[in-house]
Short mmCIF file of C-alpha atoms and ligand atoms in Angstrom, two decimals:
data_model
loop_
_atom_site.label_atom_id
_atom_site.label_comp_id
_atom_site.label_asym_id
_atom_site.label_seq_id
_atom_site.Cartn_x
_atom_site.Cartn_y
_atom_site.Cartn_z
CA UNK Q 1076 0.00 0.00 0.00
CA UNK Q 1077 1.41 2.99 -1.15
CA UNK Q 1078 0.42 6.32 1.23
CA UNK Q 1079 0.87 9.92 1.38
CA UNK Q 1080 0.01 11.61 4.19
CA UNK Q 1081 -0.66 15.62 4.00
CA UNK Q 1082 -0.44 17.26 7.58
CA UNK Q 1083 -0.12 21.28 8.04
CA UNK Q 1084 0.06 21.17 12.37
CA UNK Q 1085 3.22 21.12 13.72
CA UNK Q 1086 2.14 18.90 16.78
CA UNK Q 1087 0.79 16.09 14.31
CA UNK Q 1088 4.13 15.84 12.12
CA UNK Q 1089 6.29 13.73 14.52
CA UNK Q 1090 2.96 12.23 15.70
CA UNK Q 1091 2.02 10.79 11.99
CA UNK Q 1092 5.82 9.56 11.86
CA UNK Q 1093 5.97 7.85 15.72
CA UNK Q 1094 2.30 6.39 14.44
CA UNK Q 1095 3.34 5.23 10.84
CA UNK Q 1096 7.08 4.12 11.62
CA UNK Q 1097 6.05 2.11 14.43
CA UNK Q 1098 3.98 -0.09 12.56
CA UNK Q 1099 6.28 -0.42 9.77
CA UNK Q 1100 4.49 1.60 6.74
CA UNK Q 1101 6.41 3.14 4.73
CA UNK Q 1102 4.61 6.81 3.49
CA UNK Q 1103 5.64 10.03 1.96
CA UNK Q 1104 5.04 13.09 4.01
CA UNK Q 1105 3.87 16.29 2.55
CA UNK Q 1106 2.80 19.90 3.57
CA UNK Q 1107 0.76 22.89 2.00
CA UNK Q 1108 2.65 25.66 0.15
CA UNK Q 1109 0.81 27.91 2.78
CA UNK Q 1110 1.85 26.28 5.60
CA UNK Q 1111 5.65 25.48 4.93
CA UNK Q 1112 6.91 27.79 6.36
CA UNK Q 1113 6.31 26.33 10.18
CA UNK Q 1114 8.36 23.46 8.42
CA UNK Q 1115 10.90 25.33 7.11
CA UNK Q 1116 13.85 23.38 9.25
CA UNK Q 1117 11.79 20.20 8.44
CA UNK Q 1118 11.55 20.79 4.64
CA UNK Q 1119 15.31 21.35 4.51
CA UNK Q 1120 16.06 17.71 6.05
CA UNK Q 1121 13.89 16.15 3.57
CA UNK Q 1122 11.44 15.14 6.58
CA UNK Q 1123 8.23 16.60 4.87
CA UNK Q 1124 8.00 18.27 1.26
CA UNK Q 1125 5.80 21.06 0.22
CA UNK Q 1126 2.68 19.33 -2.55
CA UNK Q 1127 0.12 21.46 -4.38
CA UNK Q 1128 -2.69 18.99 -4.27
CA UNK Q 1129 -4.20 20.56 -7.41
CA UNK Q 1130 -1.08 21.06 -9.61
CA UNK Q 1131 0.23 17.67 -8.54
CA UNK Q 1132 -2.49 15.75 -8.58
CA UNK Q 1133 -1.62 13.47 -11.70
CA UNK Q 1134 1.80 12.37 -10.06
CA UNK Q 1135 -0.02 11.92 -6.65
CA UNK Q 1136 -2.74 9.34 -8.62
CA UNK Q 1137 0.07 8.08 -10.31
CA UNK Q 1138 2.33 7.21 -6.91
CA UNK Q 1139 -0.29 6.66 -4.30
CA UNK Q 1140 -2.99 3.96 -3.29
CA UNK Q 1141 -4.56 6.34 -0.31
CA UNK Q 1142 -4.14 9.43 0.88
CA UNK Q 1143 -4.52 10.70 4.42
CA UNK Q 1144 -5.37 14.52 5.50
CA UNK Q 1145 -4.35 15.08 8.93
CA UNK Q 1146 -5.25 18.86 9.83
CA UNK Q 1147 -4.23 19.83 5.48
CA UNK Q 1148 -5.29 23.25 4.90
CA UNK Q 1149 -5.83 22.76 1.32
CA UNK Q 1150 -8.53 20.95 -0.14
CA UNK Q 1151 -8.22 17.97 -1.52
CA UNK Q 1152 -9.42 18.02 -5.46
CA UNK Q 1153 -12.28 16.42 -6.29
CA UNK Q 1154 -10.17 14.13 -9.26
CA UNK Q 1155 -8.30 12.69 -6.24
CA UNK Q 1156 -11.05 12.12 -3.57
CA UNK Q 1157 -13.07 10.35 -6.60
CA UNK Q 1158 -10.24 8.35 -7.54
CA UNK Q 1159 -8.03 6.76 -4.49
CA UNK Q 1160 -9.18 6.21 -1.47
CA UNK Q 1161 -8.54 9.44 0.78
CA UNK Q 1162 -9.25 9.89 4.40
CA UNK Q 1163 -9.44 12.95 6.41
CA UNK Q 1164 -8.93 13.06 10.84
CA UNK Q 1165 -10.84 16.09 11.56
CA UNK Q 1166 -10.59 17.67 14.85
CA UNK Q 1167 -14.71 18.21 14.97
CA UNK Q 1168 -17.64 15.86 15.43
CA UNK Q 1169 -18.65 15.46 11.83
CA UNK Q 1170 -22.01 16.79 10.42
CA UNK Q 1171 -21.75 19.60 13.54
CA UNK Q 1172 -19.91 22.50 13.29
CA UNK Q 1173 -17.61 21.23 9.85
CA UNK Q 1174 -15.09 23.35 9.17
CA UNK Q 1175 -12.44 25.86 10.99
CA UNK Q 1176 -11.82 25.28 14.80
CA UNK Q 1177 -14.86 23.47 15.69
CA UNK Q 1178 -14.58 23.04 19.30
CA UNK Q 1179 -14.80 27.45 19.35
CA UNK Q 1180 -18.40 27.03 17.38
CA UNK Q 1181 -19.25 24.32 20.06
CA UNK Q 1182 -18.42 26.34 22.77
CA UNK Q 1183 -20.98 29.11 21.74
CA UNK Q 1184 -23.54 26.81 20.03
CA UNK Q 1185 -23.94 23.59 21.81
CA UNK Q 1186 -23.40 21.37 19.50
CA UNK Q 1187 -21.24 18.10 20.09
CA UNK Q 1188 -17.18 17.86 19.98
CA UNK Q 1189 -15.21 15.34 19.24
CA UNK Q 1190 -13.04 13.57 16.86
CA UNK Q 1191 -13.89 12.13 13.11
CA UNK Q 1192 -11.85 10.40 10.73
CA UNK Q 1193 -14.07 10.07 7.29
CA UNK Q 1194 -13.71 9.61 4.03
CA UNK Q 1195 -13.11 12.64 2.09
CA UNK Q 1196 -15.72 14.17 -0.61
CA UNK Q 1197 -15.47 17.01 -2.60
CA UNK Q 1198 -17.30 18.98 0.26
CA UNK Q 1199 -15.44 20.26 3.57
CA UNK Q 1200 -14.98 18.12 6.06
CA UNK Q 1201 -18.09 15.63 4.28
CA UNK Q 1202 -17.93 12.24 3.54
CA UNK Q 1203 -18.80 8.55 5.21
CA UNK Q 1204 -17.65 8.32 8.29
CA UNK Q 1205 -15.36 5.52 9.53
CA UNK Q 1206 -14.73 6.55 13.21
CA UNK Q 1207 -15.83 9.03 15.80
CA UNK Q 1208 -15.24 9.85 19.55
CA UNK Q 1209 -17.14 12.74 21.04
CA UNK Q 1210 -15.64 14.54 24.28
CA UNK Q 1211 -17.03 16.56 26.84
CA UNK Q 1212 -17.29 20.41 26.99
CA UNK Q 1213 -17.02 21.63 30.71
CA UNK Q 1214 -18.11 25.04 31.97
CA UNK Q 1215 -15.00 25.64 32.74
CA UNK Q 1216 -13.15 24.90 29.49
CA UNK Q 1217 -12.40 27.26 27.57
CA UNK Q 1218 -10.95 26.64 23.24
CA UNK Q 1219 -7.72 25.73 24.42
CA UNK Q 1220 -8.74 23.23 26.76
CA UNK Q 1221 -11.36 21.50 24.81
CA UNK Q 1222 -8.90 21.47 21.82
CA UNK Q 1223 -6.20 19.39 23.38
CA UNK Q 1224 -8.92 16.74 24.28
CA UNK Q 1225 -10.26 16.78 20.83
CA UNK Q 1226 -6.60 16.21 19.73
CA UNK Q 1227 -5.92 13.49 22.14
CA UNK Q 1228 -9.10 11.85 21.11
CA UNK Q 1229 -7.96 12.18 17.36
CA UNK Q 1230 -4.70 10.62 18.56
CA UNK Q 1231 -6.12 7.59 20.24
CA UNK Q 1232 -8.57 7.04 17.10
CA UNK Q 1233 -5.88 6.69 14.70
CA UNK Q 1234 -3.56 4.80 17.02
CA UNK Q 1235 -6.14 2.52 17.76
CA UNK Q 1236 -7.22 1.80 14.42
CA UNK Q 1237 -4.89 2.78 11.92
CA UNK Q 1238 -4.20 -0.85 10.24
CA UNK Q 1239 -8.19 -0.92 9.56
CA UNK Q 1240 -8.07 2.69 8.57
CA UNK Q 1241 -5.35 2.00 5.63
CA UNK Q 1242 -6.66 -1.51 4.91
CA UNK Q 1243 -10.12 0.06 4.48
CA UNK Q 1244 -12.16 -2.74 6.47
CA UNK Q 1245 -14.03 -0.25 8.63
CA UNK Q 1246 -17.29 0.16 6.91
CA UNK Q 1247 -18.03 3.27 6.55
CA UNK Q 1248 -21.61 5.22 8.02
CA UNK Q 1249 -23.36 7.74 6.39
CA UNK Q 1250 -23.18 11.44 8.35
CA UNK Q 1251 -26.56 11.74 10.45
CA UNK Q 1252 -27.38 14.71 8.17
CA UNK Q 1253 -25.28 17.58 6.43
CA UNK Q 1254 -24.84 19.85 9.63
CA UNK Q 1255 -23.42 23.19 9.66
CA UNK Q 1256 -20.15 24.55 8.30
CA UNK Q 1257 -18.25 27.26 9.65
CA UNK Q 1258 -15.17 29.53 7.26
CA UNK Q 1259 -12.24 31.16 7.86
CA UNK Q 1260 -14.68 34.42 7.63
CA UNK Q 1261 -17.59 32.97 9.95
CA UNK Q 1262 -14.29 32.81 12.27
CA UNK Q 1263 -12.96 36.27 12.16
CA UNK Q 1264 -15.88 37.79 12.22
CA UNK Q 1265 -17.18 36.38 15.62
CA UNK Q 1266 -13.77 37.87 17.08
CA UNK Q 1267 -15.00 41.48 17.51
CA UNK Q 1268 -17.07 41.52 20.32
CA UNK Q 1269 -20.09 43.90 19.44
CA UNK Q 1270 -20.15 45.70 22.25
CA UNK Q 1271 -23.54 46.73 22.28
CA UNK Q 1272 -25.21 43.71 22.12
CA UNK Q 1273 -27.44 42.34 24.94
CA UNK Q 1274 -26.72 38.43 26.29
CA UNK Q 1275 -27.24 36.89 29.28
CA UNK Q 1276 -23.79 36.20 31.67
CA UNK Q 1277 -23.88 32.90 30.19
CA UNK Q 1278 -23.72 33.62 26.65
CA UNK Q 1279 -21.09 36.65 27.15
CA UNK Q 1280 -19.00 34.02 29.28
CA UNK Q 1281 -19.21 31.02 26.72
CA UNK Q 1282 -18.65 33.51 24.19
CA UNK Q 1283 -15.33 34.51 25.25
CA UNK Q 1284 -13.96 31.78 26.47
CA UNK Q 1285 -14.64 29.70 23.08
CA UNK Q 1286 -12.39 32.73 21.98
CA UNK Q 1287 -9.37 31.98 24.49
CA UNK Q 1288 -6.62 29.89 23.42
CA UNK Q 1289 -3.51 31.22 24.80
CA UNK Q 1290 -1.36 32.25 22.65
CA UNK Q 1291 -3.43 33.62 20.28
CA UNK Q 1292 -5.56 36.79 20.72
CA UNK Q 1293 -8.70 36.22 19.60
CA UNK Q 1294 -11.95 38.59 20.84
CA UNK Q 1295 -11.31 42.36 20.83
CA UNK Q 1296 -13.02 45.53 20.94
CA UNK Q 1297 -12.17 48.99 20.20
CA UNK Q 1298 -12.21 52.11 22.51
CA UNK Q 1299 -14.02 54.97 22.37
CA UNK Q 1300 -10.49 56.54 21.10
CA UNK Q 1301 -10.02 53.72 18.45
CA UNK Q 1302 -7.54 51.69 20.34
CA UNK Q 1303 -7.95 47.74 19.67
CA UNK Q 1304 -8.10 46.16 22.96
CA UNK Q 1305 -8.00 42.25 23.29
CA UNK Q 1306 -10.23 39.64 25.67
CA UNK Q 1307 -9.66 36.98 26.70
CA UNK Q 1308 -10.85 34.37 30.17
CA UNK Q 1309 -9.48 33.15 32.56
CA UNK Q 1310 -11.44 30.07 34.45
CA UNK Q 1311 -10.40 28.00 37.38
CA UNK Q 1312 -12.64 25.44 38.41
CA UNK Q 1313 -12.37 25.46 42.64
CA UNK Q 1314 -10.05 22.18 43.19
CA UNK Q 1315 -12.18 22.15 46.85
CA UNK Q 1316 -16.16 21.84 44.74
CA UNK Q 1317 -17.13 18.57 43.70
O1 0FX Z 2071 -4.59 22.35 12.44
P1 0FX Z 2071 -5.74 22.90 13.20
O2 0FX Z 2071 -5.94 22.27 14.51
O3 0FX Z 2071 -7.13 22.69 12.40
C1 0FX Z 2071 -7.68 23.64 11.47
C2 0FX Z 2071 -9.20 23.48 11.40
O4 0FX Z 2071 -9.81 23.65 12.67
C3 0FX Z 2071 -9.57 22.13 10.85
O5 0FX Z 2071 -10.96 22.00 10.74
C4 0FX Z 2071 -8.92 21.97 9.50
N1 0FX Z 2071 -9.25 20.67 8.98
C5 0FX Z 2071 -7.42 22.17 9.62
C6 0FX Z 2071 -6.77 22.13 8.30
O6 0FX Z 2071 -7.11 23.45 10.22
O7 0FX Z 2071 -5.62 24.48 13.26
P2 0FX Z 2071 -4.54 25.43 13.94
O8 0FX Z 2071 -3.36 24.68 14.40
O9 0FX Z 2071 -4.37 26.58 13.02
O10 0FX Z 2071 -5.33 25.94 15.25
C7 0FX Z 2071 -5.55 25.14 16.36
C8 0FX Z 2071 -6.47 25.86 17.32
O11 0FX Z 2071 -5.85 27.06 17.74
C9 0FX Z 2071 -7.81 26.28 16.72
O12 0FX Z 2071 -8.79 25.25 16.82
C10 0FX Z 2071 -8.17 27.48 17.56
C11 0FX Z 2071 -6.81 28.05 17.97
N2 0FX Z 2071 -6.49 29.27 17.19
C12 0FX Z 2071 -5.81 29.18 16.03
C13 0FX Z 2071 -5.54 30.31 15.30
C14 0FX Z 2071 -4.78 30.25 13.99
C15 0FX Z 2071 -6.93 30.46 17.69
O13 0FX Z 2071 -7.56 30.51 18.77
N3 0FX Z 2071 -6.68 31.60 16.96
C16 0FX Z 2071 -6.00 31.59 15.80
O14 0FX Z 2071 -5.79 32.65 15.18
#
């Protein structure tokens, strides 16, 4: 079985190669021309090359049985998903809340979290679904938090499984339903807190901390004076409660 594997998160990288080299497959590693340059050190050792799905999609078909997507930030073309098996792990609970950093939609909307690996379509994050593992949201989590579970889960998924996943003898499930989607644009917009809008404690609370995830600066408002100031929470459950 011949694999490529197309990652763009620095935390997965050595992941994918612990995962893969411990069970003996032998894969090619590659990263998006936008994201190379978090693997610029990387890129020089030969460890992971840059691939333009699109451009390179002929010598891809040509050179590969499956593909995996492991956090890619480019989508894969439709001529590939159509024509080799390819497999996405998403760090969302596919149909809810496809798309950019799930767990920060969840936070606000209430819809489950979790982790999916699927079988890709020509839609985002859309496609039969081979495994899932939901996790909890706590009132005291805030993005950061509930990301590093989702990625754990993610983790365990693929460890668990990943002979089925690349032999393909998982049968695949249809999504319970097409969902919601959230851009790039759906994202940066909900960062600037409108400051006259009324919400309960509750909302304005889960609305900023789906927004904290240290170190990024997320929310933000501006002054009266036109100076940008940034938000952000910080929770502490009481180690003494229950
Ligand atoms: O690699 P990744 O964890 O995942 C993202 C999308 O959420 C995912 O649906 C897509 N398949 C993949 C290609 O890209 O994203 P990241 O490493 O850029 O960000 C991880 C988390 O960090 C994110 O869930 C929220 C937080 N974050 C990230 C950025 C860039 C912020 O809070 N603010 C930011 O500006």
């Amino acid at each position: 079985m011949k694999i490529f594997v197309v990652t763009d998160n620095r935390w997965w990288l050595d992941k994918i190669y612990k995962l893969f080299g411990s069970r003996g497959y032998v894969f090619k590693c590659y990263c998006s021309p936008k994201g190379a340059s978090i693997f610029s050190e990387e890129i020089k050792s030969g460890y992971i090359e840059i691939v333009d799905l699109k451009k390179q999609c002929d010598e891809l078909l040509k050179n590969f049985d499956i593909g995996l997507s492991v956090h890619c930030k480019q989508i894969f073309p439709e001529r590939l998903v159509n024509s080799i098996r390819c497999i996405n792990i998403h760090p969302g609970l596919n149909p809810y809340n496809r798309g950019w950093f799930p767990q920060v939609f969840s936070i606000i909307n209430k819809k489950p979290i979790g982790a999916t690996i699927h079988i890709m379509d020509q839609q985002v994050d859309h496609g039969d679904i081979l495994l899932q593992s939901e996790v909890a949201i706590y009132e005291w989590d805030t993005s950061k938090t509930v990301y590093e579970r989702v990625v754990d889960a993610e983790y365990s998924l693929l460890e668990d499984n990943l002979t089925r996943v690349i032999d393909g003898t998982i049968t695949p499930k249809k999504m319970t339903g097409e969902g919601n989607y959230n851009s790039i644009a759906d994202y940066v917009q909900i960062k600037e807190i409108d400051m006259d809008k009324v919400v309960t404690m509750r909302e304005a609370i889960d609305y900023l901390r789906a927004l904290t995830h240290s170190p990024y600066k997320n929310a933000y408002f501006y002054t009266g004076n036109g100076e940008k100031v940034f938000v952000s929470l910080d929770l502490e459950k009481d180690s003494q409660s229950l």
